[in-house]
Short mmCIF file of C-alpha atoms in Angstrom, two decimals:
data_model
loop_
_atom_site.label_atom_id
_atom_site.label_comp_id
_atom_site.label_asym_id
_atom_site.label_seq_id
_atom_site.Cartn_x
_atom_site.Cartn_y
_atom_site.Cartn_z
CA UNK V 298 1.78 5.58 20.11
CA UNK V 299 5.39 5.00 19.07
CA UNK V 300 6.77 1.73 17.79
CA UNK V 301 10.11 -0.01 17.96
CA UNK V 302 11.72 -2.25 15.42
CA UNK V 303 12.62 -5.84 16.20
CA UNK V 304 16.02 -4.82 17.51
CA UNK V 305 14.42 -2.48 20.03
CA UNK V 306 15.49 0.76 18.36
CA UNK V 307 13.04 3.51 19.34
CA UNK V 308 11.36 5.42 16.54
CA UNK V 309 10.37 9.05 16.93
CA UNK V 310 6.84 9.82 17.98
CA UNK V 311 5.75 11.24 14.65
CA UNK V 312 2.33 12.49 15.64
CA UNK V 313 3.05 15.89 17.14
CA UNK V 314 -0.52 17.16 17.17
CA UNK V 315 -3.98 15.71 16.75
CA UNK V 316 -4.22 17.70 13.53
CA UNK V 317 -2.02 15.15 11.73
CA UNK V 318 -4.41 12.27 12.22
CA UNK V 319 -7.46 14.42 11.58
CA UNK V 320 -5.95 15.54 8.28
CA UNK V 321 -5.40 11.95 7.22
CA UNK V 322 -8.86 10.83 8.27
CA UNK V 323 -10.46 13.68 6.34
CA UNK V 324 -9.03 12.50 3.04
CA UNK V 325 -7.16 14.16 0.20
CA UNK V 326 -9.98 16.47 -0.86
CA UNK V 327 -10.82 17.81 2.58
CA UNK V 328 -7.80 19.97 3.42
CA UNK V 329 -6.23 22.48 1.02
CA UNK V 330 -2.72 21.60 -0.02
CA UNK V 331 0.01 24.19 0.02
CA UNK V 332 0.70 25.79 -3.33
CA UNK V 333 3.35 24.02 -5.38
CA UNK V 334 5.19 25.41 -8.37
CA UNK V 335 4.10 23.83 -11.63
CA UNK V 336 6.51 22.89 -14.35
CA UNK V 337 5.88 25.13 -17.33
CA UNK V 338 5.59 23.78 -20.85
CA UNK V 339 9.22 24.69 -21.58
CA UNK V 340 10.65 23.74 -18.19
CA UNK V 341 12.54 20.58 -17.38
CA UNK V 342 11.94 18.44 -14.31
CA UNK V 343 15.29 17.51 -12.78
CA UNK V 344 15.06 14.11 -11.10
CA UNK V 345 17.49 12.45 -8.68
CA UNK V 346 17.41 8.81 -7.59
CA UNK V 347 17.81 7.64 -4.00
CA UNK V 348 18.82 4.01 -3.60
CA UNK V 349 18.21 2.74 -7.14
CA UNK V 350 18.79 -0.96 -6.48
CA UNK V 351 16.67 -3.75 -7.97
CA UNK V 352 13.30 -2.02 -8.28
CA UNK V 353 14.78 1.46 -8.19
CA UNK V 354 16.94 0.71 -11.21
CA UNK V 355 14.78 -1.79 -13.09
CA UNK V 356 11.56 0.23 -12.78
CA UNK V 357 12.32 3.81 -11.71
CA UNK V 358 15.42 4.61 -13.74
CA UNK V 359 14.64 2.53 -16.83
CA UNK V 360 11.04 3.70 -17.11
CA UNK V 361 11.86 7.38 -16.74
CA UNK V 362 14.83 7.11 -19.12
CA UNK V 363 12.43 5.66 -21.69
CA UNK V 364 9.87 8.39 -21.12
CA UNK V 365 12.53 11.06 -21.50
CA UNK V 366 13.55 9.58 -24.85
CA UNK V 367 9.90 9.69 -25.86
CA UNK V 368 9.77 13.43 -25.23
CA UNK V 369 8.83 13.83 -21.58
CA UNK V 370 10.18 17.07 -20.07
CA UNK V 371 12.34 15.26 -17.52
CA UNK V 372 16.08 14.94 -16.97
CA UNK V 373 17.71 12.19 -14.92
CA UNK V 374 20.51 14.20 -13.37
CA UNK V 375 21.81 12.49 -10.21
CA UNK V 376 22.15 9.17 -8.40
CA UNK V 377 22.60 8.61 -4.65
CA UNK V 378 23.52 5.01 -3.81
CA UNK V 379 25.58 3.47 -0.99
CA UNK V 380 26.87 0.59 -3.18
CA UNK V 381 29.59 1.95 -5.46
CA UNK V 382 29.19 -0.62 -8.23
CA UNK V 383 25.44 -0.15 -8.38
CA UNK V 384 25.92 3.61 -8.37
CA UNK V 385 28.23 3.38 -11.37
CA UNK V 386 25.94 0.91 -13.13
CA UNK V 387 22.95 3.22 -12.86
CA UNK V 388 24.89 6.31 -13.89
CA UNK V 389 26.36 4.50 -16.90
CA UNK V 390 22.90 3.38 -17.97
CA UNK V 391 21.54 6.93 -17.85
CA UNK V 392 24.50 8.20 -19.88
CA UNK V 393 24.00 5.46 -22.47
CA UNK V 394 20.24 5.92 -22.77
CA UNK V 395 19.86 9.68 -22.38
CA UNK V 396 23.28 11.05 -23.28
CA UNK V 397 23.95 12.98 -20.07
CA UNK V 398 26.34 12.03 -17.28
CA UNK V 399 24.48 12.16 -13.94
CA UNK V 400 26.18 13.30 -10.77
CA UNK V 401 26.96 10.52 -8.30
CA UNK V 402 26.60 10.61 -4.51
CA UNK V 403 26.77 8.25 -1.56
CA UNK V 404 24.47 10.28 0.72
CA UNK V 405 21.13 11.46 -0.70
CA UNK V 406 21.27 14.57 1.47
CA UNK V 407 24.34 15.80 -0.38
CA UNK V 408 22.53 15.22 -3.68
CA UNK V 409 19.50 17.20 -2.53
CA UNK V 410 21.69 20.05 -1.30
CA UNK V 411 23.84 20.41 -4.40
CA UNK V 412 21.87 19.36 -7.48
CA UNK V 413 19.01 21.88 -7.76
CA UNK V 414 16.55 19.03 -8.12
CA UNK V 415 12.81 19.23 -8.73
CA UNK V 416 11.96 15.65 -7.78
CA UNK V 417 13.35 12.41 -6.38
CA UNK V 418 12.57 8.72 -6.76
CA UNK V 419 13.14 6.62 -3.64
CA UNK V 420 13.95 2.90 -3.93
CA UNK V 421 15.66 2.18 -0.61
CA UNK V 422 14.66 -0.47 1.96
CA UNK V 423 11.47 0.24 3.89
CA UNK V 424 13.10 1.51 7.09
CA UNK V 425 14.54 4.53 5.26
CA UNK V 426 11.38 5.61 3.43
CA UNK V 427 9.83 8.01 5.92
CA UNK V 428 13.00 10.00 6.60
CA UNK V 429 13.88 10.31 2.93
CA UNK V 430 10.33 11.29 1.97
CA UNK V 431 10.09 13.94 4.68
CA UNK V 432 13.57 15.32 3.95
CA UNK V 433 12.73 15.56 0.25
CA UNK V 434 9.30 17.15 0.68
CA UNK V 435 10.68 19.66 3.15
CA UNK V 436 13.40 20.50 0.62
CA UNK V 437 10.66 21.44 -1.83
CA UNK V 438 10.90 18.33 -4.01
CA UNK V 439 8.22 16.17 -5.57
CA UNK V 440 8.51 12.52 -4.55
CA UNK V 441 7.97 9.08 -6.01
CA UNK V 442 8.50 6.44 -3.31
CA UNK V 443 8.44 2.71 -3.87
CA UNK V 444 5.89 0.83 -1.79
CA UNK V 445 5.40 0.42 1.10
CA UNK V 446 5.22 4.13 1.82
CA UNK V 447 6.67 3.68 5.31
CA UNK V 448 7.78 1.02 7.80
CA UNK V 449 5.45 2.08 10.62
CA UNK V 450 1.92 3.45 10.90
CA UNK V 451 2.99 6.62 12.74
CA UNK V 452 5.47 7.39 9.98
CA UNK V 453 2.72 7.18 7.37
CA UNK V 454 0.69 9.80 9.25
CA UNK V 455 3.67 12.11 9.40
CA UNK V 456 4.25 11.74 5.66
CA UNK V 457 0.65 12.72 4.93
CA UNK V 458 0.96 15.75 7.21
CA UNK V 459 4.17 16.96 5.53
CA UNK V 460 2.79 16.26 2.06
CA UNK V 461 -0.26 18.39 2.75
CA UNK V 462 1.77 21.22 4.27
CA UNK V 463 4.31 21.38 1.43
CA UNK V 464 1.84 20.92 -1.44
CA UNK V 465 4.27 18.80 -3.40
CA UNK V 466 3.26 15.97 -5.70
CA UNK V 467 3.87 12.52 -4.24
CA UNK V 468 3.18 9.11 -5.71
CA UNK V 469 3.45 5.80 -3.81
CA UNK V 470 4.70 2.97 -6.00
CA UNK V 471 1.71 0.64 -6.11
CA UNK V 472 1.53 0.73 -9.88
CA UNK V 473 -1.74 -1.19 -10.19
CA UNK V 474 -3.59 1.87 -8.88
CA UNK V 475 -2.99 3.44 -12.30
CA UNK V 476 -5.23 0.85 -13.94
CA UNK V 477 -8.64 2.25 -14.97
CA UNK V 478 -10.43 -0.84 -13.62
CA UNK V 479 -10.43 0.30 -9.99
CA UNK V 480 -12.19 3.61 -10.71
CA UNK V 481 -14.64 1.67 -12.85
CA UNK V 482 -15.35 -0.76 -10.00
CA UNK V 483 -15.74 2.06 -7.51
CA UNK V 484 -18.34 3.73 -9.70
CA UNK V 485 -20.36 0.53 -9.97
CA UNK V 486 -20.16 -0.09 -6.23
CA UNK V 487 -21.32 3.45 -5.43
CA UNK V 488 -24.25 3.02 -7.81
CA UNK V 489 -25.31 -0.04 -5.82
CA UNK V 490 -24.50 -2.79 -8.33
CA UNK V 491 -23.76 -5.22 -5.48
CA UNK V 492 -26.09 -3.74 -2.92
CA UNK V 493 -24.56 -3.19 0.50
CA UNK V 494 -20.80 -3.90 0.22
CA UNK V 495 -19.77 -6.42 2.87
CA UNK V 496 -16.36 -7.89 2.17
CA UNK V 497 -13.33 -7.96 -0.07
CA UNK V 498 -10.70 -10.66 -0.30
CA UNK V 499 -7.38 -10.56 -2.05
CA UNK V 500 -4.10 -12.43 -2.26
CA UNK V 501 -0.49 -12.50 -3.41
CA UNK V 502 0.69 -16.11 -3.48
CA UNK V 503 4.19 -17.11 -4.56
CA UNK V 504 6.34 -20.23 -4.58
CA UNK V 505 9.98 -21.12 -5.20
CA UNK V 506 12.48 -23.88 -4.56
CA UNK V 507 14.90 -21.60 -2.70
CA UNK V 508 12.74 -19.45 -0.43
CA UNK V 509 11.09 -16.12 -1.16
CA UNK V 510 13.46 -13.19 -1.87
CA UNK V 511 16.56 -15.41 -1.92
CA UNK V 512 16.51 -15.10 -5.71
CA UNK V 513 18.24 -11.74 -5.18
CA UNK V 514 21.74 -13.08 -5.86
CA UNK V 515 24.69 -12.41 -3.56
CA UNK V 516 27.90 -11.30 -5.24
CA UNK V 517 31.51 -11.37 -4.06
CA UNK V 518 31.99 -7.70 -4.85
CA UNK V 519 29.33 -6.85 -2.25
CA UNK V 520 31.80 -5.95 0.52
CA UNK V 521 32.14 -3.25 3.20
CA UNK V 522 34.71 -1.66 0.90
CA UNK V 523 32.08 -1.12 -1.80
CA UNK V 524 29.02 -0.62 0.40
CA UNK V 525 28.67 2.08 3.05
CA UNK V 526 27.16 -0.38 5.50
CA UNK V 527 26.39 1.92 8.44
CA UNK V 528 24.76 4.40 6.11
CA UNK V 529 22.63 1.60 4.60
CA UNK V 530 21.59 0.53 8.11
CA UNK V 531 20.88 4.10 9.21
CA UNK V 532 22.72 3.69 12.50
CA UNK V 533 23.37 7.40 13.08
CA UNK V 534 19.76 8.23 12.23
CA UNK V 535 18.44 5.68 14.75
CA UNK V 536 16.76 3.64 12.03
CA UNK V 537 18.49 0.36 12.90
CA UNK V 538 21.16 -0.98 15.23
CA UNK V 539 24.68 -1.61 14.08
CA UNK V 540 25.49 -5.18 13.07
CA UNK V 541 28.29 -6.95 11.19
CA UNK V 542 28.14 -6.67 7.43
CA UNK V 543 26.14 -9.48 5.84
CA UNK V 544 25.55 -9.83 2.11
CA UNK V 545 22.26 -11.65 2.68
CA UNK V 546 20.90 -8.89 4.90
CA UNK V 547 21.97 -6.26 2.38
CA UNK V 548 20.60 -7.99 -0.71
CA UNK V 549 17.66 -9.91 0.74
CA UNK V 550 16.55 -7.44 3.41
CA UNK V 551 12.86 -8.20 2.90
CA UNK V 552 13.41 -11.40 4.91
CA UNK V 553 14.31 -9.47 8.08
CA UNK V 554 12.03 -7.39 10.32
CA UNK V 555 14.34 -4.41 11.01
CA UNK V 556 14.33 -3.42 7.32
CA UNK V 557 11.12 -4.82 5.84
CA UNK V 558 8.03 -6.83 6.76
CA UNK V 559 8.09 -9.71 4.32
CA UNK V 560 4.91 -10.35 2.37
CA UNK V 561 2.95 -7.86 4.47
CA UNK V 562 4.68 -4.85 2.89
CA UNK V 563 6.31 -6.29 -0.22
CA UNK V 564 3.16 -7.99 -1.54
CA UNK V 565 0.02 -7.48 0.56
CA UNK V 566 0.30 -3.72 0.23
CA UNK V 567 -0.14 -4.04 -3.56
CA UNK V 568 -3.47 -5.82 -3.48
CA UNK V 569 -4.72 -4.03 -0.37
CA UNK V 570 -4.18 -0.61 -1.95
CA UNK V 571 -6.09 -1.65 -5.06
CA UNK V 572 -9.02 -2.88 -2.98
CA UNK V 573 -9.08 0.32 -0.93
CA UNK V 574 -9.08 2.34 -4.15
CA UNK V 575 -11.91 0.23 -5.59
CA UNK V 576 -14.11 0.47 -2.49
CA UNK V 577 -13.18 3.98 -1.35
CA UNK V 578 -12.40 2.66 2.11
CA UNK V 579 -9.75 4.37 4.17
CA UNK V 580 -8.36 3.29 7.54
CA UNK V 581 -9.47 0.05 9.19
CA UNK V 582 -11.09 0.14 12.61
CA UNK V 583 -9.95 -3.29 13.75
CA UNK V 584 -7.10 -5.51 12.50
CA UNK V 585 -5.88 -8.98 13.38
CA UNK V 586 -3.08 -10.95 11.73
CA UNK V 587 -2.17 -14.62 11.75
CA UNK V 588 0.35 -16.97 10.20
CA UNK V 589 3.69 -18.55 10.83
CA UNK V 590 7.05 -19.62 9.50
CA UNK V 591 6.26 -23.20 8.51
CA UNK V 592 8.73 -24.17 5.76
CA UNK V 593 11.29 -21.53 4.80
CA UNK V 594 13.79 -22.26 7.58
CA UNK V 595 16.68 -20.38 6.00
CA UNK V 596 17.44 -17.89 8.76
CA UNK V 597 14.67 -15.45 7.84
CA UNK V 598 12.46 -13.65 10.38
CA UNK V 599 9.26 -13.10 8.41
CA UNK V 600 6.50 -15.71 7.99
CA UNK V 601 5.86 -17.80 4.90
CA UNK V 602 2.12 -18.12 5.61
CA UNK V 603 0.07 -15.09 6.62
CA UNK V 604 -3.45 -13.68 6.76
CA UNK V 605 -4.71 -10.22 7.65
CA UNK V 606 -8.33 -9.62 8.57
CA UNK V 607 -9.29 -5.93 8.64
CA UNK V 608 -12.71 -4.61 9.66
CA UNK V 609 -13.79 -1.12 8.61
CA UNK V 610 -16.18 1.32 10.27
CA UNK V 611 -18.28 1.34 7.09
CA UNK V 612 -19.31 -2.22 7.87
CA UNK V 613 -16.93 -3.95 5.47
CA UNK V 614 -14.34 -6.64 6.11
CA UNK V 615 -11.12 -7.15 4.16
CA UNK V 616 -9.29 -10.47 3.99
CA UNK V 617 -5.71 -10.63 2.69
CA UNK V 618 -4.18 -14.10 2.47
CA UNK V 619 -1.13 -15.82 1.00
CA UNK V 620 1.70 -18.26 1.38
CA UNK V 621 5.14 -17.98 -0.15
CA UNK V 622 5.24 -21.77 -0.63
CA UNK V 623 2.29 -22.47 -2.96
CA UNK V 624 1.03 -20.58 -6.00
CA UNK V 625 -1.24 -22.70 -8.15
CA UNK V 626 -4.30 -22.75 -5.86
CA UNK V 627 -4.65 -19.10 -4.90
CA UNK V 628 -7.86 -17.70 -3.46
CA UNK V 629 -9.84 -15.54 -5.87
CA UNK V 630 -9.77 -11.77 -5.62
CA UNK V 631 -13.30 -10.46 -5.24
CA UNK V 632 -15.69 -7.99 -3.63
CA UNK V 633 -18.91 -9.26 -2.05
CA UNK V 634 -22.19 -7.42 -1.60
CA UNK V 635 -25.67 -8.42 -0.42
CA UNK V 636 -26.98 -8.67 -4.01
CA UNK V 637 -23.89 -10.02 -5.77
CA UNK V 638 -20.12 -10.16 -6.16
CA UNK V 639 -17.41 -8.87 -8.46
CA UNK V 640 -14.89 -11.64 -9.16
CA UNK V 641 -11.53 -10.53 -10.54
CA UNK V 642 -9.51 -13.72 -10.65
CA UNK V 643 -5.80 -13.41 -9.88
CA UNK V 644 -2.94 -11.15 -10.82
CA UNK V 645 -2.68 -7.43 -11.43
CA UNK V 646 -4.47 -6.80 -14.73
CA UNK V 647 -7.79 -8.10 -16.07
CA UNK V 648 -9.49 -8.00 -19.46
CA UNK V 649 -12.82 -8.27 -17.67
CA UNK V 650 -14.37 -9.23 -14.35
CA UNK V 651 -17.51 -11.13 -13.50
CA UNK V 652 -20.68 -9.97 -11.84
CA UNK V 653 -22.26 -12.91 -10.05
CA UNK V 654 -25.70 -12.08 -8.64
CA UNK V 655 -27.25 -13.64 -5.59
CA UNK V 656 -30.38 -15.74 -6.13
CA UNK V 657 -33.64 -13.95 -6.88
CA UNK V 658 -35.17 -15.03 -3.54
CA UNK V 659 -32.69 -12.60 -1.98
CA UNK V 660 -32.61 -9.81 -4.56
CA UNK V 661 -36.29 -10.00 -5.60
CA UNK V 662 -35.05 -9.24 -9.11
CA UNK V 663 -35.10 -12.09 -11.62
CA UNK V 664 -33.48 -9.85 -14.26
CA UNK V 665 -30.11 -9.90 -12.51
CA UNK V 666 -27.89 -12.27 -14.48
CA UNK V 667 -24.25 -13.26 -14.36
CA UNK V 668 -22.23 -11.09 -16.73
CA UNK V 669 -18.70 -10.36 -17.87
CA UNK V 670 -17.90 -6.68 -17.47
CA UNK V 671 -15.16 -5.54 -19.89
CA UNK V 672 -12.43 -3.20 -18.71
CA UNK V 673 -10.06 -0.85 -20.46
CA UNK V 674 -6.70 -2.54 -20.92
CA UNK V 675 -3.88 -0.03 -21.49
CA UNK V 676 -1.13 -0.91 -23.94
CA UNK V 677 1.60 0.32 -21.62
CA UNK V 678 2.77 -1.49 -18.49
CA UNK V 679 1.34 -0.45 -15.14
CA UNK V 680 4.77 0.83 -14.11
CA UNK V 681 4.94 3.04 -17.20
CA UNK V 682 1.44 4.38 -16.53
CA UNK V 683 2.23 5.06 -12.89
CA UNK V 684 5.33 7.13 -13.61
CA UNK V 685 3.57 8.99 -16.38
CA UNK V 686 0.76 9.82 -13.98
CA UNK V 687 3.32 11.20 -11.51
CA UNK V 688 5.08 13.37 -14.11
CA UNK V 689 1.75 14.59 -15.47
CA UNK V 690 0.68 15.58 -11.94
CA UNK V 691 3.91 17.54 -11.47
CA UNK V 692 3.37 19.36 -14.76
CA UNK V 693 -0.23 20.12 -13.80
CA UNK V 694 0.76 21.30 -10.32
CA UNK V 695 -1.90 18.98 -8.90
CA UNK V 696 -0.95 16.80 -5.89
CA UNK V 697 -4.42 15.26 -5.96
CA UNK V 698 -3.94 13.96 -9.50
CA UNK V 699 -1.71 11.05 -8.46
CA UNK V 700 -3.32 7.64 -8.55
CA UNK V 701 -1.67 6.55 -5.29
CA UNK V 702 -1.26 9.65 -3.12
CA UNK V 703 0.05 9.47 0.46
CA UNK V 704 -3.35 9.37 2.16
CA UNK V 705 -4.22 6.18 0.27
CA UNK V 706 -0.73 4.90 1.02
CA UNK V 707 -1.22 5.54 4.74
CA UNK V 708 -4.51 3.64 4.83
CA UNK V 709 -2.84 0.63 3.21
CA UNK V 710 0.07 0.85 5.66
CA UNK V 711 -2.28 0.85 8.65
CA UNK V 712 -3.98 -2.27 7.31
CA UNK V 713 -0.93 -4.39 6.56
CA UNK V 714 1.41 -3.16 9.30
CA UNK V 715 -1.15 -3.64 12.06
CA UNK V 716 -1.69 -7.11 10.62
CA UNK V 717 2.04 -7.81 10.84
CA UNK V 718 2.20 -6.46 14.38
CA UNK V 719 -0.80 -8.54 15.38
CA UNK V 720 0.93 -11.68 14.10
CA UNK V 721 4.18 -10.85 15.88
CA UNK V 722 2.76 -9.56 19.14
CA UNK V 723 -0.29 -11.79 19.50
CA UNK V 724 -2.61 -8.79 19.81
CA UNK V 725 -5.75 -7.46 18.17
CA UNK V 726 -5.54 -3.77 17.27
CA UNK V 727 -8.10 -1.00 17.05
CA UNK V 728 -7.28 2.12 15.05
CA UNK V 729 -8.92 5.50 15.56
CA UNK V 730 -8.53 7.46 12.34
CA UNK V 731 -9.69 10.70 13.97
CA UNK V 732 -6.86 10.73 16.48
CA UNK V 733 -4.36 8.45 14.76
CA UNK V 734 -4.14 6.24 17.83
CA UNK V 735 -3.59 2.50 18.00
CA UNK V 736 -5.01 0.56 20.93
CA UNK V 737 -5.52 -3.01 22.01
CA UNK V 738 -8.71 -4.61 20.79
CA UNK V 739 -11.57 -5.15 23.19
CA UNK V 740 -15.28 -5.90 23.24
CA UNK V 741 -16.19 -2.42 21.99
CA UNK V 742 -16.02 -3.41 18.32
CA UNK V 743 -18.58 -6.20 18.65
CA UNK V 744 -20.75 -4.20 21.03
CA UNK V 745 -20.94 -1.30 18.55
CA UNK V 746 -22.52 -3.49 15.87
CA UNK V 747 -24.75 -5.26 18.35
CA UNK V 748 -26.08 -1.89 19.51
CA UNK V 749 -26.93 -0.91 15.91
CA UNK V 750 -28.84 -4.16 15.50
CA UNK V 751 -30.67 -3.73 18.79
CA UNK V 752 -31.75 -0.24 17.68
CA UNK V 753 -32.85 -1.62 14.29
CA UNK V 754 -30.38 0.78 12.71
CA UNK V 755 -29.47 1.35 9.08
CA UNK V 756 -26.56 -0.21 7.22
CA UNK V 757 -23.38 1.82 6.87
CA UNK V 758 -21.92 2.29 3.42
CA UNK V 759 -18.65 2.82 1.59
CA UNK V 760 -17.63 6.44 0.91
CA UNK V 761 -19.38 7.80 -2.18
CA UNK V 762 -22.43 5.49 -1.94
CA UNK V 763 -25.39 6.93 -3.86
CA UNK V 764 -27.81 3.99 -4.00
CA UNK V 765 -29.92 4.74 -0.94
CA UNK V 766 -31.28 1.60 0.71
CA UNK V 767 -30.85 -0.62 -2.35
CA UNK V 768 -29.58 -4.02 -1.28
CA UNK V 769 -29.20 -2.76 2.26
CA UNK V 770 -32.40 -3.73 4.08
CA UNK V 771 -34.10 -6.93 5.17
CA UNK V 772 -37.58 -8.11 4.28
CA UNK V 773 -39.65 -8.45 7.42
CA UNK V 774 -41.65 -11.73 7.45
CA UNK V 775 -45.25 -11.35 8.57
CA UNK V 776 -44.71 -13.78 11.42
CA UNK V 777 -42.08 -11.50 12.99
CA UNK V 778 -45.00 -9.53 14.40
CA UNK V 779 -45.14 -12.36 16.92
CA UNK V 780 -41.63 -11.60 18.14
CA UNK V 781 -40.87 -9.58 21.23
CA UNK V 782 -41.16 -9.81 25.00
CA UNK V 783 -44.44 -10.62 26.67
CA UNK V 784 -45.33 -7.74 28.99
CA UNK V 785 -47.72 -8.41 31.89
CA UNK V 786 -48.53 -11.75 30.32
CA UNK V 787 -49.70 -10.18 27.05
CA UNK V 788 -48.29 -11.31 23.66
CA UNK V 789 -46.41 -8.66 21.68
CA UNK V 790 -48.88 -8.65 18.78
CA UNK V 791 -51.55 -7.33 21.18
CA UNK V 792 -49.45 -4.49 22.53
#
């Protein structure tokens, strides 16, 4: 199923064969990745930057420049940026920090062709991500791409397919996935600490007096003379329609559907990816989104209140909720199970999280007590850890060593993008991970679970579950022997 952006520009149908979706559904460990060339101990990794604007400069360039100065075997050798002043600013910074003068380009394709690169970092607006990732992987380059991985679900499936076929190392820029806490939580969940896992909820609330993303300041020097506007839009590539130059669209593009998806992809994707990593869940089976634009009437397209509800085939529900107009009363991030919950509080990093057990009448275990579970807290920032993980994976020639590989990125994209589409289109979506197809929701989702109950079936579990039936069955009261239909006038207990 292909998608169009809000201006009606058709996107390519990225799923060419059913093998693409099957590869994604199978997970990173299921299909061998093509052999990539490792960086030897004496080799340098030549890195180019595509679109190093706010995040691309502040996080990508500055973090890697620091790591090079600390001895990492990387060189920051080229910059591709459509805004001439930003291009010069980034190049000057690299020269000042690392001592080399990077080559400068307007078009990233020229940089890839001429600079003998080993890797690229992509920091462009969302609508460019897929094309630049695929072009880079197919050119034999390792890739770091800022979140969200892609603008559309189909694009995310194509990226996974190309990543697997090229065998290159790719990291998606959800830096919180490099925190040890999520692997720790996953281990506890798989061991049955909470019993049957039922639900996660997460958030990313913000507030401001000017409207979300309008803090990206407009400057007079941002003009068509200094910015290659049609190249930024991607008109020739069919990524967006032509439109008059507008500083607000250029600088605050997250507010407009053709280039971003507001909080769905700028914020929700962060927390969603962490929760998927913690639970081991992959693609959702059913997604619905809700919300509206209730306060920030500043010309934006995207909502300022939104919720995504995603149901998974493992019998787990995910709730992602926020507003951009209130921050001090956020919902708590947590994971719920039949025998207890993990409560994480708010934000990205935690010193500990709570285990809150259900009452003993449910668990039949009076020894279960509330406890604080300590977590490892790295000294470095999550961004630093995430880039180090990427470089280490390149040096180890191990695409599966990244903390946020493309298959995890695709699962997060399916969750948040289908939520955004549901909000915009007023539809409920089903997603078939085996075929990669998106369809309108119907009664089949509810009927599936009703049929399991009617058959007195067993609970489904998160991937990696090792705890058997612990916390996953019901106690049958003695009086339930009296339940059931009366056949030929005889009570069920006599049949």
